[in-house]
Tab-separated table of C-alpha atoms in Angstrom:
chain	number	residue	atom	x	y	z
W	1	UNK	CA	37.940	-36.252	55.327
W	2	UNK	CA	35.760	-38.137	54.248
W	3	UNK	CA	33.661	-34.916	52.860
W	4	UNK	CA	36.466	-34.257	51.601
W	5	UNK	CA	36.709	-36.927	48.521
W	6	UNK	CA	33.221	-37.523	48.082
W	7	UNK	CA	33.457	-33.826	47.645
W	8	UNK	CA	36.538	-33.805	44.832
W	9	UNK	CA	35.244	-36.926	43.504
W	10	UNK	CA	31.151	-35.316	42.758
W	11	UNK	CA	34.215	-32.447	41.727
W	12	UNK	CA	35.508	-34.601	39.080
W	13	UNK	CA	32.385	-36.081	37.552
W	14	UNK	CA	31.264	-33.154	37.199
W	15	UNK	CA	34.158	-31.650	34.615
W	16	UNK	CA	33.832	-34.851	32.971
W	17	UNK	CA	30.578	-34.514	32.105
W	18	UNK	CA	31.043	-31.551	31.008
W	19	UNK	CA	33.449	-32.236	29.708
W	20	UNK	CA	31.627	-34.931	26.946
W	21	UNK	CA	28.980	-32.714	27.174
W	22	UNK	CA	30.731	-30.263	25.123
W	23	UNK	CA	32.749	-33.161	22.253
W	24	UNK	CA	29.608	-34.526	21.980
W	25	UNK	CA	28.556	-32.006	19.768
W	26	UNK	CA	31.918	-32.457	17.276
W	27	UNK	CA	31.521	-36.647	16.932
W	28	UNK	CA	31.609	-37.744	14.183
W	29	UNK	CA	27.735	-39.788	14.286
W	30	UNK	CA	26.677	-36.806	16.022
W	31	UNK	CA	27.746	-34.149	13.752
W	32	UNK	CA	25.568	-36.379	11.179
W	33	UNK	CA	22.739	-36.308	12.598
W	34	UNK	CA	22.753	-31.951	13.730
W	35	UNK	CA	22.939	-32.323	9.840
W	36	UNK	CA	20.155	-33.138	9.169
W	37	UNK	CA	17.599	-30.144	8.689
W	38	UNK	CA	13.642	-30.551	10.524
W	39	UNK	CA	12.434	-29.595	6.323
W	40	UNK	CA	12.996	-29.803	3.512
W	41	UNK	CA	11.798	-28.053	0.738
W	42	UNK	CA	11.936	-28.487	-2.761
W	43	UNK	CA	9.886	-28.155	-5.885
W	44	UNK	CA	8.409	-31.361	-7.876
W	45	UNK	CA	9.794	-33.015	-10.804
W	46	UNK	CA	13.095	-32.065	-10.065
W	47	UNK	CA	16.545	-34.066	-9.599
W	48	UNK	CA	16.819	-36.696	-6.660
W	49	UNK	CA	16.649	-35.285	-3.593
W	50	UNK	CA	19.418	-36.887	-1.630
W	51	UNK	CA	19.549	-36.331	2.682
W	52	UNK	CA	21.852	-37.499	4.816
W	53	UNK	CA	23.026	-41.169	5.494
W	54	UNK	CA	23.106	-42.001	9.941
W	55	UNK	CA	25.217	-45.873	8.907
W	56	UNK	CA	23.908	-49.224	7.261
W	57	UNK	CA	21.660	-49.383	10.134
W	58	UNK	CA	19.373	-46.725	10.145
W	59	UNK	CA	16.224	-46.434	7.645
W	60	UNK	CA	15.205	-43.683	6.011
W	61	UNK	CA	11.002	-43.751	5.261
W	62	UNK	CA	7.719	-42.369	3.969
W	63	UNK	CA	4.436	-43.079	3.930
W	64	UNK	CA	3.622	-40.804	1.199
W	65	UNK	CA	2.995	-43.273	-2.683
W	66	UNK	CA	4.498	-39.489	-4.783
W	67	UNK	CA	7.896	-39.597	-2.651
W	68	UNK	CA	10.139	-42.476	-4.524
W	69	UNK	CA	12.692	-44.344	-2.699
W	70	UNK	CA	15.613	-43.974	-5.542
W	71	UNK	CA	17.423	-45.970	-2.297
W	72	UNK	CA	18.582	-45.201	1.575
W	73	UNK	CA	18.556	-42.030	0.658
W	74	UNK	CA	18.015	-40.371	-2.487
W	75	UNK	CA	14.053	-40.344	-2.967
W	76	UNK	CA	11.841	-38.649	-5.603
W	77	UNK	CA	9.302	-35.955	-6.343
W	78	UNK	CA	6.580	-37.051	-7.954
W	79	UNK	CA	3.723	-34.795	-6.786
W	80	UNK	CA	3.688	-31.922	-5.301
W	81	UNK	CA	2.117	-31.503	-1.160
W	82	UNK	CA	3.279	-32.405	2.449
W	83	UNK	CA	5.157	-35.593	3.356
W	84	UNK	CA	7.811	-36.409	6.144
W	85	UNK	CA	11.196	-38.509	6.041
W	86	UNK	CA	12.198	-40.846	9.416
W	87	UNK	CA	14.285	-42.144	10.347
W	88	UNK	CA	14.815	-45.751	11.634
W	89	UNK	CA	16.504	-47.694	13.525
W	90	UNK	CA	14.709	-51.021	14.203
W	91	UNK	CA	11.532	-49.504	13.481
W	92	UNK	CA	11.572	-47.280	16.122
W	93	UNK	CA	11.454	-42.866	15.034
W	94	UNK	CA	15.100	-41.485	15.709
W	95	UNK	CA	14.571	-38.686	13.874
W	96	UNK	CA	11.550	-37.005	11.855
W	97	UNK	CA	12.390	-34.498	8.828
W	98	UNK	CA	8.654	-32.255	7.235
W	99	UNK	CA	8.926	-32.520	3.325
W	100	UNK	CA	7.963	-29.703	1.334
W	101	UNK	CA	7.200	-30.037	-2.292
W	102	UNK	CA	6.567	-27.296	-4.322
W	103	UNK	CA	4.927	-27.000	-7.852
W	104	UNK	CA	6.732	-25.906	-10.456
W	105	UNK	CA	8.138	-21.834	-11.145
W	106	UNK	CA	9.836	-21.326	-14.478
W	107	UNK	CA	10.634	-18.420	-15.777
W	108	UNK	CA	12.693	-16.431	-18.673
W	109	UNK	CA	15.970	-14.790	-17.357
W	110	UNK	CA	17.059	-11.555	-18.228
W	111	UNK	CA	20.019	-9.711	-18.874
W	112	UNK	CA	18.565	-6.763	-21.591
W	113	UNK	CA	19.863	-3.091	-20.369
W	114	UNK	CA	16.588	-1.310	-18.938
W	115	UNK	CA	15.881	2.569	-18.390
W	116	UNK	CA	13.430	3.068	-15.342
W	117	UNK	CA	10.458	6.097	-14.900
W	118	UNK	CA	8.948	5.988	-12.013
W	119	UNK	CA	6.011	9.184	-11.296
W	120	UNK	CA	6.028	9.675	-7.424
W	121	UNK	CA	2.337	9.079	-5.921
W	122	UNK	CA	1.935	12.841	-5.052
W	123	UNK	CA	4.994	15.081	-5.318
W	124	UNK	CA	7.684	14.605	-3.825
W	125	UNK	CA	9.574	17.360	-1.599
W	126	UNK	CA	13.169	18.040	-1.503
W	127	UNK	CA	14.225	20.598	-0.162
W	128	UNK	CA	13.310	23.599	0.365
W	129	UNK	CA	14.866	26.927	-0.870
W	130	UNK	CA	13.907	30.999	0.280
W	131	UNK	CA	11.595	33.473	-1.204
W	132	UNK	CA	12.278	37.020	-2.024
W	133	UNK	CA	9.387	39.725	-0.349
W	134	UNK	CA	9.233	42.899	0.593
W	135	UNK	CA	9.396	41.335	4.514
W	136	UNK	CA	12.634	39.786	3.574
W	137	UNK	CA	13.792	36.534	2.368
W	138	UNK	CA	10.818	33.445	3.992
W	139	UNK	CA	10.749	30.534	3.065
W	140	UNK	CA	6.776	29.803	3.806
W	141	UNK	CA	7.797	25.898	3.460
W	142	UNK	CA	9.909	25.505	5.840
W	143	UNK	CA	6.693	28.082	8.711
W	144	UNK	CA	4.768	24.814	7.179
W	145	UNK	CA	6.639	23.150	8.867
W	146	UNK	CA	7.201	20.344	6.073
W	147	UNK	CA	9.732	18.858	6.620
W	148	UNK	CA	12.169	17.128	3.474
W	149	UNK	CA	11.490	13.113	1.652
W	150	UNK	CA	7.407	14.045	3.214
W	151	UNK	CA	4.615	13.576	0.289
W	152	UNK	CA	2.125	16.512	-0.639
W	153	UNK	CA	-0.660	14.163	-1.785
W	154	UNK	CA	-4.154	16.986	-1.718
W	155	UNK	CA	-3.693	20.883	-1.786
W	156	UNK	CA	-7.783	22.378	-1.101
W	157	UNK	CA	-9.052	18.501	-1.071
W	158	UNK	CA	-8.238	17.959	-4.475
W	159	UNK	CA	-5.451	14.707	-5.338
W	160	UNK	CA	-2.318	16.613	-6.380
W	161	UNK	CA	-0.622	13.757	-9.464
W	162	UNK	CA	1.324	15.546	-11.258
W	163	UNK	CA	4.060	19.449	-10.620
W	164	UNK	CA	1.822	20.899	-12.788
W	165	UNK	CA	-1.175	20.449	-10.211
W	166	UNK	CA	0.482	22.899	-8.191
W	167	UNK	CA	1.182	26.092	-9.703
W	168	UNK	CA	-2.316	27.118	-10.302
W	169	UNK	CA	-3.354	26.462	-6.368
W	170	UNK	CA	-0.463	28.533	-5.547
W	171	UNK	CA	-0.921	31.220	-7.567
W	172	UNK	CA	-4.640	31.783	-6.578
W	173	UNK	CA	-4.776	31.349	-3.122
W	174	UNK	CA	-0.824	34.182	-4.087
W	175	UNK	CA	-3.967	36.310	-5.166
W	176	UNK	CA	-5.764	35.924	-2.961
W	177	UNK	CA	-4.387	35.918	0.229
W	178	UNK	CA	-4.771	32.735	1.120
W	179	UNK	CA	-3.422	29.468	2.769
W	180	UNK	CA	-3.098	26.914	1.447
W	181	UNK	CA	-4.244	23.168	2.983
W	182	UNK	CA	-2.249	21.223	2.462
W	183	UNK	CA	-2.706	16.936	2.955
W	184	UNK	CA	0.509	15.270	3.044
W	185	UNK	CA	2.500	11.692	4.148
W	186	UNK	CA	5.854	11.720	6.125
W	187	UNK	CA	5.735	7.813	6.736
W	188	UNK	CA	2.949	6.219	7.038
W	189	UNK	CA	1.554	9.042	9.355
W	190	UNK	CA	-0.590	11.515	6.846
W	191	UNK	CA	-0.796	15.275	8.636
W	192	UNK	CA	-2.616	17.553	7.741
W	193	UNK	CA	-0.689	22.276	7.655
W	194	UNK	CA	-0.585	25.449	5.713
W	195	UNK	CA	0.647	26.655	3.858
W	196	UNK	CA	1.076	30.657	3.166
W	197	UNK	CA	2.269	31.215	-0.475
W	198	UNK	CA	4.337	34.265	-1.118
W	199	UNK	CA	4.721	36.593	-3.540
W	200	UNK	CA	8.491	37.115	-4.658
W	201	UNK	CA	9.835	40.475	-6.022
W	202	UNK	CA	12.444	39.274	-8.226
W	203	UNK	CA	10.449	36.553	-10.462
W	204	UNK	CA	6.431	38.519	-10.306
W	205	UNK	CA	4.618	34.802	-8.886
W	206	UNK	CA	3.572	33.598	-6.066
W	207	UNK	CA	6.327	30.926	-4.132
W	208	UNK	CA	5.991	28.077	-1.435
W	209	UNK	CA	9.569	28.302	-1.205
W	210	UNK	CA	10.096	24.168	-1.432
W	211	UNK	CA	11.476	21.632	-4.212
W	212	UNK	CA	9.620	19.547	-5.611
W	213	UNK	CA	9.635	16.086	-7.902
W	214	UNK	CA	7.104	14.295	-9.582
W	215	UNK	CA	9.319	11.553	-11.135
W	216	UNK	CA	12.876	10.709	-10.910
W	217	UNK	CA	14.760	7.756	-13.271
W	218	UNK	CA	18.146	5.949	-14.096
W	219	UNK	CA	18.872	2.351	-15.247
W	220	UNK	CA	19.046	-0.779	-14.528
W	221	UNK	CA	19.079	-5.353	-15.727
W	222	UNK	CA	15.573	-6.764	-16.402
W	223	UNK	CA	16.442	-9.999	-14.334
W	224	UNK	CA	13.225	-12.121	-15.076
W	225	UNK	CA	9.819	-12.418	-16.266
W	226	UNK	CA	6.801	-15.065	-16.937
W	227	UNK	CA	6.297	-15.988	-20.208
W	228	UNK	CA	2.781	-16.711	-19.686
W	229	UNK	CA	1.691	-13.348	-17.495
W	230	UNK	CA	3.727	-11.268	-18.750
W	231	UNK	CA	5.056	-10.443	-15.412
W	232	UNK	CA	8.756	-9.182	-14.553
W	233	UNK	CA	11.584	-8.325	-11.637
W	234	UNK	CA	14.296	-5.967	-12.925
W	235	UNK	CA	17.136	-3.955	-9.841
W	236	UNK	CA	16.589	-6.264	-6.576
W	237	UNK	CA	16.571	-3.297	-4.998
W	238	UNK	CA	14.764	-0.360	-4.179
W	239	UNK	CA	14.507	2.801	-5.989
W	240	UNK	CA	15.290	5.477	-3.529
W	241	UNK	CA	15.073	9.753	-4.226
W	242	UNK	CA	18.856	10.483	-5.289
W	243	UNK	CA	18.169	13.667	-2.553
W	244	UNK	CA	15.682	11.976	0.089
W	245	UNK	CA	17.325	8.849	-0.355
W	246	UNK	CA	14.250	7.488	1.218
W	247	UNK	CA	12.277	4.587	-1.269
W	248	UNK	CA	10.561	6.257	-3.549
W	249	UNK	CA	6.581	5.079	-3.163
W	250	UNK	CA	4.946	5.573	-7.008
W	251	UNK	CA	1.966	5.653	-8.866
W	252	UNK	CA	3.161	4.132	-11.694
W	253	UNK	CA	5.655	3.721	-13.815
W	254	UNK	CA	7.304	2.830	-16.823
W	255	UNK	CA	10.362	0.653	-18.563
W	256	UNK	CA	11.661	0.891	-21.651
W	257	UNK	CA	14.952	-0.589	-23.908
W	258	UNK	CA	17.824	1.006	-23.036
W	259	UNK	CA	21.084	1.204	-25.142
W	260	UNK	CA	25.073	1.018	-23.272
W	261	UNK	CA	27.124	3.527	-24.707
W	262	UNK	CA	30.073	3.409	-22.660
W	263	UNK	CA	30.847	2.175	-19.203
W	264	UNK	CA	33.249	3.968	-16.571
W	265	UNK	CA	35.065	1.573	-14.373
W	266	UNK	CA	34.712	1.474	-11.516
W	267	UNK	CA	38.094	1.783	-8.464
W	268	UNK	CA	38.176	1.032	-4.849
W	269	UNK	CA	35.785	3.099	-2.749
W	270	UNK	CA	34.422	4.259	-6.709
W	271	UNK	CA	31.510	2.541	-8.054
W	272	UNK	CA	32.029	2.327	-11.623
W	273	UNK	CA	28.651	3.251	-14.054
W	274	UNK	CA	26.538	2.276	-17.112
W	275	UNK	CA	26.120	4.843	-20.049
W	276	UNK	CA	23.187	4.297	-21.099
W	277	UNK	CA	20.590	5.926	-23.298
W	278	UNK	CA	16.834	5.386	-24.161
W	279	UNK	CA	13.876	6.560	-24.854
W	280	UNK	CA	10.712	6.984	-22.523
W	281	UNK	CA	7.825	8.195	-25.385
W	282	UNK	CA	9.656	5.144	-28.185
W	283	UNK	CA	11.297	2.198	-26.653
W	284	UNK	CA	8.342	1.282	-23.884
W	285	UNK	CA	8.303	-1.959	-22.790
W	286	UNK	CA	6.629	-2.526	-19.791
W	287	UNK	CA	4.849	-0.611	-16.688
W	288	UNK	CA	5.680	-1.268	-13.291
W	289	UNK	CA	3.038	-0.751	-10.698
W	290	UNK	CA	5.761	-1.828	-7.579
W	291	UNK	CA	9.037	-0.871	-5.860
W	292	UNK	CA	10.017	-2.707	-3.624
W	293	UNK	CA	13.077	-4.317	-1.085
W	294	UNK	CA	13.738	-6.695	-3.681
W	295	UNK	CA	13.709	-4.263	-6.823
W	296	UNK	CA	10.779	-3.107	-9.556
W	297	UNK	CA	7.822	-5.558	-10.940
W	298	UNK	CA	4.591	-5.231	-13.087
W	299	UNK	CA	4.034	-6.250	-16.466
W	300	UNK	CA	5.691	-6.571	-19.829
W	301	UNK	CA	3.272	-5.010	-22.610
W	302	UNK	CA	6.040	-5.781	-25.461
W	303	UNK	CA	7.995	-9.527	-25.990
W	304	UNK	CA	11.853	-9.229	-25.266
W	305	UNK	CA	15.227	-11.038	-26.041
W	306	UNK	CA	18.254	-11.743	-24.986
W	307	UNK	CA	19.341	-14.286	-26.868
W	308	UNK	CA	21.119	-16.131	-24.952
W	309	UNK	CA	18.360	-17.825	-22.677
W	310	UNK	CA	15.163	-17.738	-24.305
W	311	UNK	CA	13.806	-20.657	-22.689
W	312	UNK	CA	12.712	-20.576	-19.285
W	313	UNK	CA	14.414	-22.142	-16.355
W	314	UNK	CA	13.792	-23.330	-13.619
W	315	UNK	CA	14.520	-21.853	-9.988
W	316	UNK	CA	16.726	-22.309	-7.577
W	317	UNK	CA	15.143	-21.820	-3.324
W	318	UNK	CA	18.433	-19.966	-1.017
W	319	UNK	CA	18.576	-23.486	1.098
W	320	UNK	CA	19.644	-24.912	-2.481
W	321	UNK	CA	22.384	-22.137	-3.733
W	322	UNK	CA	25.860	-23.532	-3.653
W	323	UNK	CA	29.633	-21.551	-2.485
W	324	UNK	CA	31.340	-21.909	-6.096
W	325	UNK	CA	30.802	-21.138	-9.174
W	326	UNK	CA	27.989	-19.682	-11.493
W	327	UNK	CA	27.333	-17.058	-14.728
W	328	UNK	CA	25.660	-13.448	-14.466
W	329	UNK	CA	23.358	-12.012	-17.511
W	330	UNK	CA	23.935	-8.218	-18.230
W	331	UNK	CA	24.711	-5.754	-20.926
W	332	UNK	CA	27.843	-3.763	-21.395
W	333	UNK	CA	27.449	-3.259	-25.421
W	334	UNK	CA	24.912	-1.287	-27.197
W	335	UNK	CA	22.447	-4.096	-26.364
W	336	UNK	CA	23.866	-6.973	-26.344
W	337	UNK	CA	23.286	-9.441	-23.533
W	338	UNK	CA	25.923	-11.653	-22.776
W	339	UNK	CA	26.985	-14.205	-20.264
W	340	UNK	CA	30.139	-13.471	-17.882
W	341	UNK	CA	31.438	-16.288	-15.209
W	342	UNK	CA	31.788	-15.454	-11.130
W	343	UNK	CA	31.633	-16.842	-7.927
W	344	UNK	CA	28.962	-17.433	-4.934
W	345	UNK	CA	31.630	-16.433	-2.011
W	346	UNK	CA	28.445	-17.264	0.208
W	347	UNK	CA	24.424	-17.244	0.252
W	348	UNK	CA	22.386	-17.331	3.744
W	349	UNK	CA	19.982	-19.558	3.377
W	350	UNK	CA	16.586	-17.882	4.581
W	351	UNK	CA	12.967	-18.695	5.743
W	352	UNK	CA	11.921	-15.346	5.017
W	353	UNK	CA	12.325	-12.308	2.947
W	354	UNK	CA	15.668	-10.813	3.330
W	355	UNK	CA	17.981	-8.723	0.973
W	356	UNK	CA	22.265	-9.079	0.816
W	357	UNK	CA	21.619	-13.346	0.871
W	358	UNK	CA	24.864	-13.837	-1.175
W	359	UNK	CA	28.024	-12.015	-1.708
W	360	UNK	CA	29.054	-12.404	-5.150
W	361	UNK	CA	32.493	-11.968	-6.861
W	362	UNK	CA	32.997	-11.672	-10.091
W	363	UNK	CA	35.944	-13.537	-11.841
W	364	UNK	CA	35.424	-12.923	-15.732
W	365	UNK	CA	38.725	-11.528	-16.931
W	366	UNK	CA	37.097	-9.880	-19.872
W	367	UNK	CA	33.790	-8.080	-17.776
W	368	UNK	CA	36.444	-7.338	-15.227
W	369	UNK	CA	38.635	-5.550	-17.841
W	370	UNK	CA	35.444	-3.636	-19.662
W	371	UNK	CA	34.317	-2.842	-16.138
W	372	UNK	CA	36.399	-3.078	-13.347
W	373	UNK	CA	34.292	-5.664	-11.914
W	374	UNK	CA	30.265	-4.240	-10.824
W	375	UNK	CA	28.817	-0.395	-11.338
W	376	UNK	CA	25.375	0.894	-11.738
W	377	UNK	CA	23.337	0.023	-14.493
W	378	UNK	CA	24.591	-4.265	-12.981
W	379	UNK	CA	22.000	-4.094	-10.680
W	380	UNK	CA	19.315	-6.500	-11.771
W	381	UNK	CA	21.276	-9.416	-13.713
W	382	UNK	CA	20.487	-12.416	-13.160
W	383	UNK	CA	22.646	-15.052	-11.601
W	384	UNK	CA	22.575	-17.765	-13.241
W	385	UNK	CA	24.053	-21.699	-11.249
W	386	UNK	CA	23.009	-25.732	-12.532
W	387	UNK	CA	21.284	-24.200	-14.572
W	388	UNK	CA	18.730	-22.413	-12.445
W	389	UNK	CA	17.916	-18.882	-11.902
W	390	UNK	CA	19.197	-18.656	-7.926
W	391	UNK	CA	18.727	-14.321	-7.662
W	392	UNK	CA	20.351	-10.916	-8.996
W	393	UNK	CA	22.982	-8.680	-8.839
W	394	UNK	CA	22.157	-5.873	-6.306
W	395	UNK	CA	24.938	-3.875	-4.333
W	396	UNK	CA	28.353	-3.441	-5.455
W	397	UNK	CA	32.063	-3.966	-1.806
W	398	UNK	CA	32.936	0.236	-2.752
W	399	UNK	CA	35.868	-0.174	-1.848
W	400	UNK	CA	36.310	-3.854	-3.504
W	401	UNK	CA	33.960	-3.140	-7.170
W	402	UNK	CA	34.292	-7.427	-7.762
W	403	UNK	CA	32.789	-8.561	-5.496
W	404	UNK	CA	28.917	-6.930	-3.449
W	405	UNK	CA	26.005	-9.206	-2.316
W	406	UNK	CA	23.203	-10.971	-4.220
W	407	UNK	CA	19.485	-10.742	-3.555
W	408	UNK	CA	18.012	-14.581	-3.957
W	409	UNK	CA	15.371	-15.051	-6.736
W	410	UNK	CA	12.399	-16.692	-4.276
W	411	UNK	CA	11.987	-12.738	-2.801
W	412	UNK	CA	12.006	-11.099	-6.596
W	413	UNK	CA	9.389	-14.069	-7.902
W	414	UNK	CA	6.749	-13.281	-4.684
W	415	UNK	CA	6.279	-9.507	-4.131
W	416	UNK	CA	6.575	-10.428	-8.690
W	417	UNK	CA	3.172	-11.745	-7.975
W	418	UNK	CA	4.890	-15.474	-8.740
W	419	UNK	CA	3.731	-17.134	-6.108
W	420	UNK	CA	5.828	-20.810	-5.101
W	421	UNK	CA	4.751	-21.407	-1.725
W	422	UNK	CA	1.067	-22.604	-1.367
W	423	UNK	CA	-1.105	-19.785	0.669
W	424	UNK	CA	-1.055	-20.993	3.435
W	425	UNK	CA	2.653	-21.456	3.882
W	426	UNK	CA	3.038	-17.619	1.958
W	427	UNK	CA	0.776	-15.892	4.533
């Protein structure tokens, strides 16, 4: 009997301890303690840094003279570098926060409509076709096990840079009844194969049974540029081939001024689209050297203006972005950059590069009337909140064209070669 009572007592004590452990995180003091981050990153000479308070008896101190205390929980960073904030009770530390102060980064926001032309690294295989010969309909490309999405880098050991490089090799190999030695790239692999051209009786020429392409063109929006280095970022997402749906590996590319001539409004299930005009030959404003998951990047060769924000603005890191009102800069008519209201529905603080960092919603009545929301060609439109560039529009929700995703600006700056973090952190 006594043993049973002891056992029941232990069970009750265990249950109470379990309940207590479950309830602890919901207690206000504990919630405040847990809300204190282990690491804070900010910029030098920005607005004062406010961190959570824990109570009157708990002091916050720093050993670094470059971090000045304005009051018990507000600090100001004079110089860049690493420091530490310590929560103390009667001189006893209860919590330490690593503080990284970064050099100021300011860039000029874009908003301009741009035309984009990419030249692939080699020539891209986008399809197969049959060649009608005396032996029937054959596909030499398929017989050589060349796949859609492969990039032909070399033929007979010679580099292939554009479509016109291919035909002479095909013609010569066909006449001499020799196979072509093909070097191609498939993902991260480099593959060698052979391909026998076949004479097409209908067109009276030798063919390889492949549809190939060496360039792609489209429109988008400039996000930012650095007035000193002329480095820029645009689009906010990778450019993929329309047929293969794979990212285009580029050899080089060009961006040009673009004029929006009309808007096809978006509806539920059908994204809208900007219709624009541009001339690759006459309106060049910069080069493209990189096509990444965070957009296209390169250097400007001509000056550009948006008439609204022609002075550099500071940038915000992902953890500084807040839910609530913001604005975007974009073009819906001709070349005029205009400002429109949006709402940051949610934002994910990101310690490592990742796309789709924000969910945004168009709230501006005028923009909704003109476009129905986010449309193709709006990708790259800079997002501005509290006087800072926080990111760019990237994707639209197909079933709700008023809403879509945004990318945080810090990842675009990183891919543009504009360093935010010190080398040790970036690596």
